[in-house]
Amino acid sequence: MTLIFAHRGSAGTHPENTMSAFNEAARVGAEGIETDVQLSKDGAVVIIHDEKLDRTTNASGYVKDRTLQELKTFHASFGFKGKWGKEKIPTLEELLIWLNRNQMWCNIELKNTFFLYPGLEEKVIQLVRAYKMEERIIISSFNHYSLVNCHQLAPEVQTAPLYRDGLYMPWVYAKAIGASAIHPSIRAAPDIIIQACLRMGMPVRPYTINKTDEMKRLFELGCSAIITDYPKEAIRVRKGLQVN
Ligand code: G3P
Ligand code: CA
């Protein structure tokens, strides 16, 4: 069965990367969540997508220039103001505590292409190990050097390269960097590539799958998982197809 991973939580319906978005993903029955991490000024691993605070919070400037204490004073539900109440920027530790109360997969994307955030890999792995979540975590990034670093630091934790443009034989590339799956943009995931990966035993989890016809195509192909802003809708579509 194709698993459903809720992108930034249920980002299409709730403020992205907040506990209310993750709770919604669990409530509707998604098998996993995807989320983004960066480092605060004082080195805390925090959950937020953009390097800047401007789009999703009531603050401005870079995440890396604020301490955790400062970040915790901001409202993270900016895009959904008035609909879901106030939300704080979660830490990765808070998310891991939440994950310990369910059985969901968690894809942690390291947001370390714009700023490299030295030490981010070590901190994420230390937290994953501290909460004994090694078997339910997949670390992804557009920074593939960082994924190799993660694999060397913690071979027991799965990694998966994110990419936007077509790769030649991505299953070979993924294996070469020690990754256990690929996370391509939907535009770099034609049927032929997905089928070849699956034949070669390389799981594929494309992003961001929000259109019904794309969901259907991937469910019918038996794709390993999809990453979507609309997990509730994806579950409805998957049920309708009754694919296993
Ligand atoms: O992990 C898939 C997807 O989240 C990557 O792109 O920009 O939404 O983090 P972005
Ligand atoms: Ca992401």
Tab-separated table of C-alpha atoms and ligand atoms in Angstrom:
chain	number	residue	atom	x	y	z
A	1	MET	CA	0.000	0.000	0.000
A	2	THR	CA	1.202	3.510	-0.771
A	3	LEU	CA	1.758	5.334	2.518
A	4	ILE	CA	0.566	8.899	3.039
A	5	PHE	CA	2.988	11.405	4.584
A	6	ALA	CA	1.474	14.739	5.613
A	7	HIS	CA	3.670	17.541	4.249
A	8	ARG	CA	4.722	19.980	7.022
A	9	GLY	CA	1.870	18.269	8.896
A	10	SER	CA	-1.472	18.762	7.175
A	11	ALA	CA	-0.203	22.027	5.654
A	12	GLY	CA	-3.137	22.454	3.288
A	13	THR	CA	-5.621	22.713	6.142
A	14	HIS	CA	-3.619	23.770	9.227
A	15	PRO	CA	-0.676	26.105	9.943
A	16	GLU	CA	2.348	24.303	8.512
A	17	ASN	CA	4.921	22.719	10.806
A	18	THR	CA	2.883	23.303	13.968
A	19	MET	CA	1.534	20.788	16.444
A	20	SER	CA	-2.000	21.423	15.184
A	21	ALA	CA	-0.903	20.385	11.658
A	22	PHE	CA	0.778	17.251	13.019
A	23	ASN	CA	-2.237	16.432	15.195
A	24	GLU	CA	-4.499	16.752	12.168
A	25	ALA	CA	-2.281	14.338	10.197
A	26	ALA	CA	-2.593	11.797	13.005
A	27	ARG	CA	-6.327	12.397	13.356
A	28	VAL	CA	-7.078	11.673	9.700
A	29	GLY	CA	-4.927	8.534	9.703
A	30	ALA	CA	-1.799	9.522	7.753
A	31	GLU	CA	0.972	6.985	8.209
A	32	GLY	CA	3.648	9.670	8.394
A	33	ILE	CA	4.550	13.338	8.531
A	34	GLU	CA	7.189	15.382	6.780
A	35	THR	CA	8.774	18.363	8.527
A	36	ASP	CA	11.647	20.859	8.210
A	37	VAL	CA	14.373	21.683	10.730
A	38	GLN	CA	16.846	24.536	11.243
A	39	LEU	CA	19.003	25.821	14.104
A	40	SER	CA	18.209	28.773	16.337
A	41	LYS	CA	20.904	31.304	17.321
A	42	ASP	CA	21.599	29.299	20.475
A	43	GLY	CA	21.699	25.959	18.655
A	44	ALA	CA	18.230	24.502	19.291
A	45	VAL	CA	16.751	22.316	16.540
A	46	VAL	CA	13.513	24.059	15.585
A	47	ILE	CA	10.736	23.169	13.178
A	48	ILE	CA	10.156	25.733	10.471
A	49	HIS	CA	10.349	25.697	6.686
A	50	ASP	CA	11.680	29.087	5.565
A	51	GLU	CA	15.038	30.477	6.665
A	52	LYS	CA	13.102	33.677	7.359
A	53	LEU	CA	10.289	34.083	9.859
A	54	ASP	CA	8.271	36.483	7.711
A	55	ARG	CA	5.881	34.165	5.818
A	56	THR	CA	4.669	31.890	8.601
A	57	THR	CA	5.038	33.947	11.790
A	58	ASN	CA	4.307	37.430	13.102
A	59	ALA	CA	8.063	38.141	13.266
A	60	SER	CA	10.665	38.928	10.641
A	61	GLY	CA	14.310	38.194	9.909
A	62	TYR	CA	16.246	34.968	9.988
A	63	VAL	CA	15.527	31.997	12.255
A	64	LYS	CA	19.299	31.633	12.827
A	65	ASP	CA	19.461	35.129	14.391
A	66	ARG	CA	16.917	34.398	17.156
A	67	THR	CA	17.320	32.406	20.345
A	68	LEU	CA	14.904	29.608	21.141
A	69	GLN	CA	13.373	31.762	23.864
A	70	GLU	CA	12.695	34.508	21.309
A	71	LEU	CA	11.353	32.074	18.694
A	72	LYS	CA	8.920	30.691	21.262
A	73	THR	CA	7.297	34.107	21.655
A	74	PHE	CA	6.270	34.260	17.974
A	75	HIS	CA	2.953	33.077	16.541
A	76	ALA	CA	3.475	30.368	13.942
A	77	SER	CA	-0.067	30.273	12.571
A	78	PHE	CA	0.304	33.441	10.553
A	79	GLY	CA	-1.052	32.019	7.290
A	80	PHE	CA	-4.204	30.773	9.045
A	81	LYS	CA	-4.682	33.745	11.363
A	82	GLY	CA	-8.013	33.643	13.123
A	83	LYS	CA	-8.852	30.121	11.994
A	84	TRP	CA	-6.866	27.856	14.308
A	85	GLY	CA	-5.741	30.110	17.143
A	86	LYS	CA	-2.174	30.754	18.195
A	87	GLU	CA	0.548	28.223	17.538
A	88	LYS	CA	4.174	28.215	18.593
A	89	ILE	CA	7.219	27.098	16.607
A	90	PRO	CA	7.856	23.550	17.856
A	91	THR	CA	11.287	22.136	18.646
A	92	LEU	CA	12.347	18.797	17.196
A	93	GLU	CA	12.452	17.477	20.753
A	94	GLU	CA	8.774	18.360	21.262
A	95	LEU	CA	7.898	16.602	18.020
A	96	LEU	CA	9.827	13.469	19.020
A	97	ILE	CA	7.975	13.374	22.345
A	98	TRP	CA	4.703	13.594	20.395
A	99	LEU	CA	5.846	10.848	17.995
A	100	ASN	CA	6.580	8.582	20.939
A	101	ARG	CA	2.852	8.598	21.639
A	102	ASN	CA	1.935	7.231	18.185
A	103	GLN	CA	3.328	4.921	15.527
A	104	MET	CA	3.814	7.404	12.707
A	105	TRP	CA	6.769	7.709	10.384
A	106	CYS	CA	8.578	11.024	10.461
A	107	ASN	CA	10.565	12.447	7.570
A	108	ILE	CA	12.864	15.145	8.942
A	109	GLU	CA	14.110	17.431	6.184
A	110	LEU	CA	17.348	19.225	7.068
A	111	LYS	CA	16.999	22.775	5.715
A	112	ASN	CA	20.709	23.241	5.224
A	113	THR	CA	21.238	24.398	1.678
A	114	PHE	CA	20.971	28.174	2.151
A	115	PHE	CA	22.704	28.170	5.537
A	116	LEU	CA	24.772	25.066	6.247
A	117	TYR	CA	23.986	25.040	9.990
A	118	PRO	CA	27.173	23.260	11.114
A	119	GLY	CA	26.315	20.675	13.770
A	120	LEU	CA	22.699	20.248	12.635
A	121	GLU	CA	23.231	16.619	11.591
A	122	GLU	CA	24.836	15.689	14.923
A	123	LYS	CA	22.084	17.400	16.913
A	124	VAL	CA	19.254	15.762	14.964
A	125	ILE	CA	20.819	12.318	15.302
A	126	GLN	CA	21.506	12.804	18.999
A	127	LEU	CA	17.824	13.665	19.556
A	128	VAL	CA	16.561	10.794	17.389
A	129	ARG	CA	18.715	8.374	19.364
A	130	ALA	CA	17.781	9.898	22.725
A	131	TYR	CA	14.103	9.267	21.959
A	132	LYS	CA	14.822	5.851	20.408
A	133	MET	CA	13.145	6.815	17.162
A	134	GLU	CA	15.781	5.436	14.788
A	135	GLU	CA	13.378	3.008	13.105
A	136	ARG	CA	10.666	5.562	12.290
A	137	ILE	CA	12.805	8.467	11.105
A	138	ILE	CA	13.858	9.222	7.538
A	139	ILE	CA	16.285	12.126	7.161
A	140	SER	CA	16.084	13.957	3.835
A	141	SER	CA	17.737	17.043	2.391
A	142	PHE	CA	18.562	18.811	-0.844
A	143	ASN	CA	22.099	18.926	0.604
A	144	HIS	CA	23.341	15.462	-0.274
A	145	TYR	CA	26.730	15.966	1.390
A	146	SER	CA	24.778	16.400	4.600
A	147	LEU	CA	22.973	13.099	3.980
A	148	VAL	CA	26.293	11.309	3.545
A	149	ASN	CA	27.401	12.889	6.816
A	150	CYS	CA	24.222	11.611	8.515
A	151	HIS	CA	24.733	8.138	7.102
A	152	GLN	CA	28.296	8.067	8.408
A	153	LEU	CA	27.202	9.329	11.823
A	154	ALA	CA	24.197	7.013	12.104
A	155	PRO	CA	23.999	4.212	9.538
A	156	GLU	CA	20.927	2.883	11.376
A	157	VAL	CA	18.874	5.967	10.423
A	158	GLN	CA	17.409	6.048	6.915
A	159	THR	CA	18.297	8.873	4.568
A	160	ALA	CA	16.710	9.974	1.288
A	161	PRO	CA	17.923	12.606	-1.215
A	162	LEU	CA	15.478	15.310	-2.242
A	163	TYR	CA	15.797	16.504	-5.830
A	164	ARG	CA	13.845	18.574	-8.328
A	165	ASP	CA	15.334	17.726	-11.725
A	166	GLY	CA	15.664	14.367	-13.393
A	167	LEU	CA	18.465	12.055	-12.274
A	168	TYR	CA	19.888	9.246	-14.387
A	169	MET	CA	19.256	5.911	-12.609
A	170	PRO	CA	18.386	7.513	-9.249
A	171	TRP	CA	18.396	4.099	-7.542
A	172	VAL	CA	22.130	3.818	-8.335
A	173	TYR	CA	22.804	7.342	-7.105
A	174	ALA	CA	20.834	6.835	-3.883
A	175	LYS	CA	22.743	3.656	-3.113
A	176	ALA	CA	26.048	5.421	-3.812
A	177	ILE	CA	25.362	8.002	-1.090
A	178	GLY	CA	24.100	5.400	1.396
A	179	ALA	CA	20.465	6.440	1.077
A	180	SER	CA	17.609	3.983	1.428
A	181	ALA	CA	15.006	5.821	-0.701
A	182	ILE	CA	14.552	8.777	-3.026
A	183	HIS	CA	12.286	11.804	-2.529
A	184	PRO	CA	11.881	13.415	-5.971
A	185	SER	CA	9.704	16.333	-6.896
A	186	ILE	CA	6.629	15.064	-8.735
A	187	ARG	CA	8.019	16.587	-11.936
A	188	ALA	CA	11.080	14.330	-11.684
A	189	ALA	CA	9.019	11.201	-11.033
A	190	PRO	CA	7.564	9.811	-14.272
A	191	ASP	CA	6.068	6.306	-14.225
A	192	ILE	CA	9.131	4.730	-15.800
A	193	ILE	CA	11.454	6.000	-13.054
A	194	ILE	CA	9.095	4.987	-10.248
A	195	GLN	CA	8.634	1.523	-11.734
A	196	ALA	CA	12.375	1.038	-12.241
A	197	CYS	CA	13.124	2.146	-8.662
A	198	LEU	CA	10.521	-0.204	-7.247
A	199	ARG	CA	11.903	-3.077	-9.341
A	200	MET	CA	15.365	-2.294	-7.995
A	201	GLY	CA	14.075	-2.261	-4.410
A	202	MET	CA	14.505	1.487	-3.964
A	203	PRO	CA	11.459	3.130	-2.287
A	204	VAL	CA	10.153	6.352	-3.872
A	205	ARG	CA	8.270	9.088	-2.002
A	206	PRO	CA	7.476	11.973	-4.362
A	207	TYR	CA	6.429	15.444	-3.211
A	208	THR	CA	4.162	17.454	-3.146
A	209	ILE	CA	1.157	15.470	-4.366
A	210	ASN	CA	-1.941	17.620	-3.997
A	211	LYS	CA	-3.928	16.854	-7.145
A	212	THR	CA	-6.363	13.944	-7.159
A	213	ASP	CA	-5.216	12.618	-10.545
A	214	GLU	CA	-1.588	12.574	-9.372
A	215	MET	CA	-2.574	10.783	-6.166
A	216	LYS	CA	-4.436	8.163	-8.214
A	217	ARG	CA	-1.519	7.656	-10.603
A	218	LEU	CA	0.914	7.071	-7.746
A	219	PHE	CA	-1.453	4.794	-5.805
A	220	GLU	CA	-2.059	2.711	-8.930
A	221	LEU	CA	1.687	2.450	-9.567
A	222	GLY	CA	2.160	1.142	-6.035
A	223	CYS	CA	4.518	4.014	-5.231
A	224	SER	CA	6.046	3.594	-1.756
A	225	ALA	CA	4.569	6.793	-0.290
A	226	ILE	CA	3.340	10.229	-1.290
A	227	ILE	CA	4.043	13.495	0.512
A	228	THR	CA	0.929	15.689	0.458
A	229	ASP	CA	-0.493	18.854	2.005
A	230	TYR	CA	-3.909	17.142	2.083
A	231	PRO	CA	-3.629	13.816	3.919
A	232	LYS	CA	-7.371	13.553	4.557
A	233	GLU	CA	-8.137	13.878	0.859
A	234	ALA	CA	-5.343	11.438	-0.035
A	235	ILE	CA	-6.796	8.849	2.323
A	236	ARG	CA	-10.227	9.314	0.751
A	237	VAL	CA	-8.776	8.821	-2.734
A	238	ARG	CA	-6.749	5.776	-1.648
A	239	LYS	CA	-9.829	4.197	-0.056
A	240	GLY	CA	-11.808	4.813	-3.237
A	241	LEU	CA	-9.253	2.909	-5.309
A	242	GLN	CA	-8.999	0.070	-2.801
A	243	VAL	CA	-5.398	-0.552	-3.829
A	244	ASN	CA	-3.165	-2.569	-1.527
B	1	G3P	O1	10.254	16.833	1.566
B	1	G3P	C1	9.568	17.225	0.430
B	1	G3P	C2	9.406	18.714	0.340
B	1	G3P	O2	9.031	19.201	1.584
B	1	G3P	C3	10.622	19.435	-0.133
B	1	G3P	O3	10.373	20.770	-0.451
B	1	G3P	O4	10.302	23.184	-0.025
B	1	G3P	O5	8.375	21.800	0.637
B	1	G3P	O6	10.505	21.669	1.896
B	1	G3P	P1	9.865	21.905	0.558
B	2	CA	CA	10.141	20.002	3.451
